[in-house]
Amino acid sequence: KAEELYTRGLVHGTMHLSIGQEASAVGSSSALEPDDLIIHHHRGHGHTIAKGADITLMMAEFLGKEPGYCRGRGGSMHIADISGGNLGATGVVGS
């Protein structure tokens, strides 16, 4: 659904999907304890979901809506859920 919304021009900014990379997110997250923290890269959707994020809030974030994890300001690349232990993405500039 996220890809469809992006293709239709409804997602602000860019979107880096993690299609085909789901196994690495699930595998690495399976070793986490509930109170562990994560920092991901710009393709962090899989890690965010594996850490237990609410997909409805993720979609709100993608669409720039207030109920999103970052009040709709972080978008796809900078999604974070501090209360869930997801500290967000690292910067990709210069990497």
Coordinates of N, CA and C in Angstrom, one line a residue:
K1 N 0.8 -1.2 0.0 CA 0.0 0.0 0.0 C 0.9 1.3 0.0
A2 N 2.0 1.2 0.8 CA 2.8 2.4 0.8 C 3.4 2.7 -0.6
E3 N 3.8 1.7 -1.3 CA 4.3 2.0 -2.6 C 3.3 2.6 -3.6
E4 N 2.0 2.1 -3.4 CA 0.9 2.6 -4.2 C 0.7 4.0 -3.9
L5 N 0.7 4.4 -2.7 CA 0.4 5.8 -2.3 C 1.6 6.7 -2.8
Y6 N 2.8 6.2 -2.7 CA 3.9 7.0 -3.2 C 3.8 7.2 -4.7
T7 N 3.5 6.1 -5.4 CA 3.4 6.2 -6.9 C 2.3 7.2 -7.3
R8 N 1.2 7.3 -6.5 CA 0.1 8.2 -6.8 C 0.5 9.6 -6.3
G9 N 1.6 9.9 -5.8 CA 2.0 11.2 -5.4 C 1.5 11.7 -4.1
L10 N 1.0 10.7 -3.2 CA 0.4 11.1 -2.0 C 1.4 11.1 -0.8
V11 N 2.6 10.6 -1.0 CA 3.6 10.6 0.0 C 4.5 11.8 -0.2
H12 N 4.7 12.6 0.8 CA 5.6 13.7 0.7 C 7.1 13.2 0.8
G13 N 7.9 13.8 0.0 CA 9.3 13.4 0.0 C 9.5 12.1 -0.8
T14 N 10.6 11.4 -0.4 CA 10.9 10.2 -1.1 C 10.5 9.0 -0.2
M15 N 10.6 7.8 -0.8 CA 10.3 6.6 0.0 C 11.2 5.5 -0.5
H16 N 11.9 5.0 0.5 CA 12.9 3.9 0.2 C 12.3 2.6 0.9
L17 N 11.6 1.8 0.1 CA 11.0 0.6 0.5 C 12.1 -0.5 0.8
S18 N 11.7 -1.4 1.7 CA 12.7 -2.5 2.0 C 12.2 -3.8 1.4
I19 N 11.6 -3.7 0.2 CA 11.1 -4.9 -0.5 C 12.3 -5.8 -0.8
G20 N 12.2 -7.1 -0.4 CA 13.2 -8.0 -0.6 C 14.3 -8.1 0.5
Q21 N 14.1 -7.2 1.5 CA 15.1 -7.1 2.6 C 14.4 -7.4 3.9
E22 N 13.2 -8.0 3.8 CA 12.5 -8.2 5.1 C 13.1 -9.2 6.0
A23 N 13.8 -10.2 5.4 CA 14.4 -11.2 6.3 C 15.5 -10.7 7.2
S24 N 16.3 -9.7 6.7 CA 17.3 -9.1 7.6 C 16.7 -8.4 8.7
A25 N 15.6 -7.7 8.5 CA 15.0 -6.9 9.6 C 14.4 -7.9 10.6
V26 N 13.7 -8.9 10.1 CA 13.1 -9.9 11.1 C 14.1 -10.7 11.8
G27 N 15.1 -11.1 11.1 CA 16.2 -11.9 11.7 C 16.9 -11.1 12.8
S28 N 17.3 -9.9 12.5 CA 18.1 -9.1 13.5 C 17.2 -8.7 14.6
S29 N 15.9 -8.4 14.4 CA 15.0 -8.0 15.4 C 14.6 -9.2 16.3
S30 N 14.7 -10.4 15.8 CA 14.3 -11.6 16.6 C 15.2 -11.8 17.8
A31 N 16.4 -11.2 17.8 CA 17.4 -11.3 18.9 C 17.2 -10.2 19.9
L32 N 16.3 -9.3 19.7 CA 16.2 -8.1 20.6 C 15.4 -8.5 21.8
E33 N 15.7 -7.8 22.9 CA 14.9 -7.9 24.1 C 13.9 -6.7 24.0
P34 N 12.7 -6.8 24.7 CA 11.7 -5.7 24.6 C 12.3 -4.3 24.9
D35 N 13.2 -4.2 25.7 CA 13.7 -2.9 26.1 C 15.0 -2.4 25.3
D36 N 15.4 -3.2 24.3 CA 16.5 -2.9 23.4 C 16.1 -1.7 22.5
L37 N 17.0 -0.9 22.1 CA 16.8 0.2 21.2 C 17.4 -0.1 19.8
I38 N 16.8 0.4 18.8 CA 17.3 0.3 17.4 C 17.5 1.6 16.8
I39 N 18.5 1.6 15.9 CA 18.7 2.8 15.0 C 18.9 2.1 13.6
H40 N 18.1 2.6 12.7 CA 18.1 1.9 11.3 C 18.7 2.9 10.3
H41 N 18.7 2.4 9.1 CA 19.1 3.3 8.0 C 17.8 3.8 7.2
H42 N 18.0 4.3 6.1 CA 16.9 5.0 5.4 C 15.9 3.9 4.8
R43 N 16.2 2.7 4.8 CA 15.3 1.6 4.5 C 14.8 0.9 5.7
G44 N 14.2 1.7 6.7 CA 13.9 1.1 8.0 C 12.5 0.6 8.2
H45 N 11.7 0.6 7.2 CA 10.3 0.1 7.4 C 10.2 -1.2 8.0
G46 N 11.0 -2.2 7.5 CA 11.0 -3.5 8.0 C 11.4 -3.6 9.4
H47 N 12.5 -2.9 9.8 CA 13.0 -2.8 11.1 C 11.9 -2.2 12.1
T48 N 11.3 -1.2 11.6 CA 10.3 -0.5 12.4 C 9.1 -1.4 12.7
I49 N 8.6 -2.1 11.7 CA 7.5 -3.1 11.8 C 8.0 -4.2 12.8
A50 N 9.2 -4.8 12.5 CA 9.7 -5.9 13.3 C 9.8 -5.5 14.8
K51 N 10.1 -4.2 15.1 CA 10.2 -3.7 16.4 C 8.8 -3.5 17.1
G52 N 7.8 -3.7 16.3 CA 6.4 -3.6 16.9 C 5.6 -2.4 16.6
A53 N 6.0 -1.6 15.6 CA 5.4 -0.4 15.3 C 3.9 -0.6 14.9
D54 N 3.1 0.4 15.1 CA 1.7 0.4 14.6 C 1.7 0.8 13.2
I55 N 1.3 0.0 12.3 CA 1.3 0.2 10.8 C 0.4 1.4 10.5
T56 N -0.6 1.6 11.2 CA -1.5 2.7 11.0 C -0.8 4.1 11.2
L57 N 0.0 4.1 12.3 CA 0.8 5.3 12.6 C 1.9 5.5 11.6
M58 N 2.4 4.4 11.1 CA 3.5 4.5 10.0 C 2.9 5.1 8.8
M59 N 1.7 4.6 8.4 CA 1.0 5.2 7.2 C 0.7 6.7 7.3
A60 N 0.2 7.0 8.5 CA 0.0 8.4 8.8 C 1.2 9.3 8.7
E61 N 2.3 8.7 9.1 CA 3.6 9.4 9.0 C 4.0 9.6 7.5
F62 N 3.8 8.5 6.7 CA 4.2 8.6 5.3 C 3.3 9.7 4.6
L63 N 2.1 9.8 5.0 CA 1.2 10.8 4.4 C 1.3 12.2 5.0
G64 N 2.2 12.4 5.9 CA 2.4 13.7 6.5 C 1.3 14.1 7.5
K65 N 0.6 13.1 8.1 CA -0.5 13.4 9.0 C -0.1 13.5 10.4
E66 N -0.7 14.4 11.2 CA -0.4 14.6 12.6 C -0.4 13.4 13.5
P67 N -1.2 12.4 13.3 CA -1.1 11.2 14.2 C 0.1 10.3 13.9
G68 N 0.9 10.6 12.9 CA 2.1 9.8 12.6 C 3.1 9.9 13.7
Y69 N 4.0 8.9 13.7 CA 5.0 8.8 14.8 C 5.8 10.1 15.0
C70 N 6.1 10.9 14.0 CA 6.8 12.1 14.1 C 5.9 13.3 13.7
R71 N 4.6 13.2 14.0 CA 3.6 14.2 13.7 C 3.6 14.5 12.2
G72 N 4.0 13.5 11.4 CA 3.9 13.7 9.9 C 5.1 14.4 9.4
R73 N 6.1 14.7 10.2 CA 7.2 15.5 9.7 C 8.4 14.7 9.3
G74 N 8.5 13.5 9.8 CA 9.7 12.6 9.5 C 9.6 11.9 8.2
G75 N 8.4 11.6 7.8 CA 8.2 10.9 6.6 C 8.7 9.5 6.6
S76 N 8.9 8.9 5.4 CA 9.4 7.6 5.2 C 10.8 7.3 5.8
M77 N 11.7 8.2 5.4 CA 13.1 8.0 5.7 C 13.5 8.3 7.2
H78 N 12.7 9.1 7.9 CA 13.1 9.5 9.3 C 12.1 9.0 10.3
I79 N 11.4 8.0 10.0 CA 10.4 7.5 11.0 C 11.0 7.0 12.2
A80 N 10.5 7.3 13.4 CA 11.0 6.9 14.7 C 9.8 6.7 15.6
D81 N 10.0 5.8 16.5 CA 9.0 5.5 17.6 C 9.8 5.4 18.9
I82 N 10.1 6.5 19.5 CA 10.9 6.6 20.7 C 10.4 5.7 21.8
S83 N 9.1 5.7 22.0 CA 8.5 4.9 23.1 C 8.6 3.5 22.8
G84 N 8.7 3.1 21.6 CA 8.8 1.7 21.2 C 10.2 1.2 21.0
G85 N 11.2 2.1 21.3 CA 12.6 1.7 21.2 C 13.2 1.9 19.8
N86 N 12.5 2.6 18.9 CA 13.1 2.9 17.6 C 13.5 4.3 17.6
L87 N 14.8 4.5 17.6 CA 15.3 5.9 17.7 C 15.4 6.6 16.3
G88 N 15.0 5.9 15.2 CA 15.0 6.5 13.9 C 16.2 6.2 13.1
A89 N 16.3 6.9 12.0 CA 17.3 6.6 11.0 C 18.6 7.4 11.1
T90 N 19.7 6.9 10.7 CA 20.9 7.7 10.6 C 20.9 8.5 9.3
G91 N 21.6 9.5 9.2 CA 21.7 10.3 8.0 C 22.4 9.6 6.9
V92 N 22.0 9.7 5.7 CA 22.6 9.0 4.6 C 23.6 10.0 3.9
V93 N 23.6 11.2 4.2 CA 24.5 12.2 3.5 C 25.9 11.8 4.0
G94 N 26.8 11.6 3.0 CA 28.2 11.4 3.3 C 28.5 9.9 3.6
S95 N 27.5 9.0 3.5 CA 27.7 7.6 3.8 C 28.1 6.9 2.5

